[in-house]
Coordinates of C-alpha atoms in Angstrom, one line a residue:
X1 CA 81.6 18.3 -26.4
X2 CA 80.0 14.9 -26.5
X3 CA 82.3 13.8 -23.7
X4 CA 81.1 16.7 -21.6
X5 CA 77.5 15.9 -22.3
X6 CA 78.1 12.2 -21.4
X7 CA 79.8 13.1 -18.2
X8 CA 76.9 15.4 -17.2
X9 CA 74.4 12.7 -18.0
X10 CA 76.3 10.2 -15.9
X11 CA 76.4 12.6 -13.0
X12 CA 72.6 13.1 -13.2
X13 CA 72.1 9.3 -13.2
X14 CA 74.3 8.9 -10.2
X15 CA 72.5 11.7 -8.4
X16 CA 69.1 10.1 -9.1
X17 CA 70.4 6.8 -7.8
X18 CA 71.6 8.4 -4.6
X19 CA 68.2 10.1 -4.2
X20 CA 66.4 6.8 -4.7
X21 CA 68.7 5.0 -2.3
X22 CA 68.2 7.8 0.3
X23 CA 64.4 7.6 -0.1
X24 CA 64.6 3.8 0.4
X25 CA 66.6 4.2 3.5
X26 CA 64.2 6.9 4.8
X27 CA 61.3 4.6 4.1
X28 CA 62.9 1.7 6.0
X29 CA 63.7 4.0 8.9
X30 CA 60.1 5.1 9.1
X31 CA 59.0 1.4 9.1
X32 CA 61.3 0.4 11.9
X33 CA 58.9 1.3 14.8
X34 CA 56.0 -0.4 13.0
X35 CA 58.1 -3.5 12.3
X36 CA 59.3 -3.6 15.8
X37 CA 55.8 -3.5 17.2
X38 CA 54.7 -6.2 14.7
X39 CA 57.6 -8.5 15.6
X40 CA 57.5 -7.9 19.3
X41 CA 53.7 -8.1 19.9
X42 CA 52.7 -10.6 17.1
X43 CA 55.5 -12.7 15.6
X44 CA 57.3 -13.4 18.9
X45 CA 54.2 -14.5 20.8
X46 CA 53.1 -16.5 17.8
X47 CA 56.5 -18.2 17.7
X48 CA 56.4 -19.0 21.4
X49 CA 52.9 -20.3 21.0
X50 CA 54.0 -22.6 18.2
X51 CA 57.0 -23.9 20.3
X52 CA 54.9 -24.4 23.4
X53 CA 52.4 -26.5 21.5
X54 CA 55.0 -29.2 21.0
X55 CA 55.9 -29.4 24.7
X56 CA 54.6 -31.9 27.2
X57 CA 52.3 -30.9 30.1
X58 CA 53.9 -30.6 33.5
X59 CA 51.5 -30.3 36.5
X60 CA 53.9 -28.2 38.5
X61 CA 55.1 -25.7 35.9
X62 CA 52.5 -26.1 33.1
X63 CA 55.1 -26.6 30.4
X64 CA 57.4 -29.7 30.4
X65 CA 60.8 -30.1 28.9
X66 CA 60.1 -33.0 26.5
X67 CA 59.0 -32.5 22.9
X68 CA 55.8 -34.3 21.6
X69 CA 53.2 -34.3 18.9
X70 CA 50.6 -35.7 21.3
X71 CA 48.8 -32.4 21.7
X72 CA 48.0 -32.2 18.0
X73 CA 47.2 -35.9 17.7
X74 CA 44.9 -35.7 20.7
X75 CA 43.0 -32.8 19.2
X76 CA 42.7 -34.2 15.7
X77 CA 41.7 -37.7 16.8
X78 CA 38.9 -36.7 19.3
X79 CA 35.4 -36.3 17.8
X80 CA 34.5 -33.8 20.5
X81 CA 37.2 -31.4 19.5
X82 CA 36.6 -31.9 15.8
X83 CA 33.0 -31.0 16.5
X84 CA 34.1 -27.8 18.2
X85 CA 36.2 -26.9 15.1
X86 CA 33.1 -27.4 12.9
X87 CA 30.9 -25.3 15.2
X88 CA 33.5 -22.5 15.2
X89 CA 33.7 -22.4 11.4
X90 CA 29.9 -22.8 11.1
X91 CA 29.2 -19.8 13.4
X92 CA 31.8 -17.7 11.6
X93 CA 30.3 -18.6 8.2
X94 CA 26.8 -17.9 9.3
X95 CA 27.8 -14.6 10.9
X96 CA 29.6 -13.6 7.6
X97 CA 26.7 -14.5 5.4
X98 CA 24.0 -12.7 7.6
X99 CA 26.3 -9.7 7.9
X100 CA 26.6 -9.4 4.1
X101 CA 22.8 -9.6 3.6
X102 CA 22.1 -7.0 6.3
X103 CA 25.0 -4.7 5.5
X104 CA 24.6 -4.3 1.8
X105 CA 21.2 -2.4 1.7
X106 CA 22.4 -0.2 4.6
X107 CA 25.7 0.6 2.8
X108 CA 23.8 1.3 -0.4
X109 CA 21.4 3.7 1.4
X110 CA 24.3 5.6 3.1
X111 CA 26.2 5.9 -0.2
X112 CA 23.2 7.5 -1.8
X113 CA 22.5 9.8 1.1
X114 CA 23.9 13.3 1.4
X115 CA 24.4 16.0 4.1
X116 CA 23.1 15.4 7.6
X117 CA 21.2 12.2 6.7
X118 CA 24.5 10.6 5.6
X119 CA 26.3 11.7 8.7
X120 CA 23.5 10.5 11.0
X121 CA 23.3 7.1 9.3
X122 CA 27.0 6.6 9.4
X123 CA 27.1 7.5 13.1
X124 CA 24.2 5.1 13.8
X125 CA 26.1 2.3 12.0
X126 CA 29.3 3.0 13.9
X127 CA 27.6 3.5 17.3
X128 CA 28.1 -0.1 18.4
X129 CA 31.9 0.4 18.2
X130 CA 31.6 3.2 20.8
X131 CA 30.3 0.8 23.4
X132 CA 32.3 -1.9 25.2
X133 CA 31.9 -5.4 23.7
X134 CA 31.1 -6.8 27.2
X135 CA 28.3 -4.2 27.7
X136 CA 26.9 -5.0 24.2
X137 CA 26.9 -8.7 25.0
X138 CA 25.1 -8.3 28.3
X139 CA 22.6 -6.1 26.6
X140 CA 21.8 -9.1 24.3
X141 CA 21.6 -11.3 27.4
X142 CA 18.8 -9.1 28.7
X143 CA 17.0 -9.2 25.3
X144 CA 17.4 -12.9 24.6
X145 CA 16.8 -14.6 27.9
X146 CA 13.5 -16.4 28.6
X147 CA 12.0 -13.4 30.3
X148 CA 13.6 -10.9 28.0
X149 CA 12.1 -8.4 25.6
X150 CA 12.1 -10.7 22.6
X151 CA 10.3 -13.6 24.2
X152 CA 7.8 -11.3 26.1
X153 CA 7.0 -9.5 22.8
X154 CA 6.4 -12.7 20.9
X155 CA 4.3 -14.2 23.7
X156 CA 2.1 -11.0 23.9
X157 CA 1.6 -11.1 20.1
X158 CA 0.6 -14.8 20.4
X159 CA 3.2 -15.9 17.9
X160 CA 4.6 -18.5 20.4
X161 CA 3.2 -20.5 23.3
X162 CA 6.3 -20.7 25.4
X163 CA 9.6 -18.8 25.5
X164 CA 12.2 -19.6 22.8
X165 CA 15.6 -20.8 23.9
X166 CA 17.8 -18.1 22.4
X167 CA 20.4 -17.5 25.0
X168 CA 23.3 -20.0 25.3
X169 CA 22.7 -21.3 21.8
X170 CA 24.5 -21.0 18.5
X171 CA 21.7 -18.7 17.3
X172 CA 22.3 -16.3 20.2
X173 CA 26.1 -16.3 19.5
X174 CA 25.5 -15.5 15.8
X175 CA 23.1 -12.7 16.7
X176 CA 25.6 -11.1 19.0
X177 CA 28.5 -11.5 16.5
X178 CA 26.4 -9.9 13.7
X179 CA 25.8 -6.9 15.9
X180 CA 29.4 -6.6 16.8
X181 CA 30.9 -7.0 13.3
X182 CA 28.1 -5.3 11.3
X183 CA 29.9 -1.9 11.1
X184 CA 33.0 -3.5 9.5
X185 CA 31.1 -5.0 6.7
X186 CA 29.1 -1.8 6.0
X187 CA 32.3 0.3 5.8
X188 CA 33.9 -2.2 3.5
X189 CA 31.0 -2.3 1.1
X190 CA 30.6 1.5 1.2
X191 CA 34.2 1.8 0.0
X192 CA 33.3 -0.1 -3.2
X193 CA 30.0 1.6 -3.7
X194 CA 31.6 5.1 -3.5
X195 CA 33.8 4.2 -6.5
X196 CA 30.8 3.3 -8.8
X197 CA 29.7 5.9 -11.3
X198 CA 25.9 6.1 -10.7
X199 CA 25.3 7.1 -14.3
X200 CA 26.0 3.4 -15.1
X201 CA 23.1 2.4 -12.9
X202 CA 20.8 5.0 -14.4
X203 CA 21.8 3.9 -17.9
X204 CA 20.9 0.3 -17.1
X205 CA 17.5 1.4 -15.8
X206 CA 16.9 3.6 -18.8
X207 CA 17.6 0.7 -21.1
X208 CA 14.7 -1.2 -19.4
X209 CA 16.6 -3.4 -16.9
X210 CA 14.8 -4.2 -13.7
X211 CA 16.2 -3.3 -10.3
X212 CA 16.8 -7.0 -9.7
X213 CA 18.8 -7.4 -12.9
X214 CA 20.7 -4.1 -12.4
X215 CA 21.8 -5.2 -9.0
X216 CA 23.0 -8.7 -10.0
X217 CA 24.5 -7.7 -13.4
X218 CA 26.1 -4.3 -12.5
X219 CA 26.1 -3.4 -8.8
X220 CA 27.1 -6.7 -7.2
X221 CA 30.0 -7.5 -9.6
X222 CA 31.4 -4.0 -9.2
X223 CA 31.3 -4.2 -5.4
X224 CA 32.6 -7.8 -5.1
X225 CA 36.0 -6.5 -3.9
X226 CA 34.4 -4.7 -1.0
X227 CA 32.1 -7.7 -0.2
X228 CA 35.1 -10.1 -0.1
X229 CA 37.3 -7.7 1.9
X230 CA 34.5 -7.3 4.4
X231 CA 33.9 -11.1 4.5
X232 CA 37.6 -11.8 5.2
X233 CA 37.6 -9.3 8.0
X234 CA 34.3 -10.5 9.6
X235 CA 35.2 -14.2 9.3
X236 CA 38.6 -13.6 10.8
X237 CA 37.2 -11.7 13.7
X238 CA 34.3 -14.1 14.3
X239 CA 36.3 -17.3 14.1
X240 CA 38.7 -16.1 16.7
X241 CA 36.2 -14.2 18.9
X242 CA 36.1 -15.1 22.6
X243 CA 34.0 -12.5 24.5
X244 CA 30.8 -12.9 22.5
X245 CA 30.7 -16.7 22.5
X246 CA 31.7 -16.8 26.2
X247 CA 28.9 -14.5 27.3
X248 CA 26.1 -15.5 24.9
X249 CA 27.1 -19.1 24.4
X250 CA 28.7 -20.1 27.6
X251 CA 29.9 -23.7 28.2
X252 CA 27.0 -25.0 26.1
X253 CA 28.4 -23.5 22.9
X254 CA 32.1 -24.1 23.1
X255 CA 34.2 -22.7 20.3
X256 CA 38.0 -23.0 19.8
X257 CA 38.8 -19.7 21.5
X258 CA 36.8 -20.8 24.5
X259 CA 38.7 -24.2 24.6
X260 CA 42.0 -22.3 24.4
X261 CA 41.0 -20.2 27.4
X262 CA 39.8 -23.3 29.3
X263 CA 43.1 -25.1 28.8
X264 CA 45.4 -22.1 29.5
X265 CA 43.5 -20.3 32.3
X266 CA 41.5 -23.1 34.0
X267 CA 43.4 -26.3 33.4
X268 CA 46.8 -24.6 33.2
X269 CA 47.7 -26.9 30.3
X270 CA 49.6 -24.4 28.2
X271 CA 51.0 -26.8 25.6
X272 CA 47.5 -28.1 24.7
X273 CA 46.0 -24.6 24.8
X274 CA 48.9 -23.5 22.5
X275 CA 48.1 -26.3 20.1
X276 CA 44.4 -25.3 19.9
X277 CA 45.3 -21.7 19.5
X278 CA 47.8 -22.4 16.7
X279 CA 45.2 -24.6 14.9
X280 CA 42.7 -21.7 15.2
X281 CA 45.2 -19.3 13.6
X282 CA 45.9 -21.9 10.9
X283 CA 42.2 -22.3 10.1
X284 CA 41.7 -18.5 9.9
X285 CA 44.8 -18.2 7.6
X286 CA 43.8 -21.0 5.3
X287 CA 40.3 -19.4 5.0
X288 CA 41.8 -16.0 4.2
X289 CA 44.0 -17.5 1.5
X290 CA 41.0 -19.3 0.0
X291 CA 38.9 -16.1 0.0
X292 CA 41.8 -14.3 -1.7
X293 CA 41.9 -16.8 -4.5
X294 CA 38.1 -16.7 -4.9
X295 CA 38.3 -12.9 -5.1
X296 CA 41.0 -13.0 -7.7
X297 CA 39.0 -15.4 -9.9
X298 CA 35.8 -13.4 -9.4
X299 CA 37.6 -10.2 -10.5
X300 CA 38.9 -11.9 -13.6
X301 CA 35.4 -13.1 -14.4
X302 CA 34.0 -9.6 -14.1
X303 CA 36.8 -8.2 -16.2
X304 CA 36.2 -10.8 -19.0
X305 CA 32.5 -10.0 -19.0

């Protein structure tokens, strides 16, 4: 009797193992197309970029046959290129910070809205994504140039005596980047706000806490994952952005993506352009890892509190 029960139990375990193995195989089969696209369109180009960056420059073919570290040495030892690195990171950090400040109240208002008002506000936030990035940037060119709407308005109000130089400056690039990346931050923060039980906020207010204290003691800590996720997304997109800096900054505001384009498309120096591009990817990756560690520590701190 016991032997029969044991045999039946073993058969059930074997059947469960077969089902689990079958599910794993099915999962991997479903992942094959995605993995193929990821490998073919991301990993392979990244690998060839890395290999090319260690090649010498050949004026006839663009890529020589000899191996060298000179591309990286040249970039890291030139104050001009190091200045471009700092400018790229600075613009990305400013864009991220300003986007957080602007997006948080908008995301909070949308999360509290209901019905048509919520739908209209969400559509308004997402509307920039429905327009080509090039068109958006040229719209800012019209607004920010010396005879544009911004300067003409300020002159008529008497707030300035002469037009402000907004176009082809770091400020102009930051303004354009904030407009482009603003929806991503709003959606990220909204995701965290939706998970909060609003009775907690009401309880804080009923206990006499001010709106300022409620925000910094309850709301902000609970939405930090959304803020950090949005920050990583916005920083990664802004540090590698090309179109916005090229149109609103031009040659006067060179960033690493612009240098990569110059070397590859204009100078036809693919190895040096590859080195700059790979360093740009490295900077973005290091920043994302640092952000992830900060996020983990922040979440631990909130949990302890």
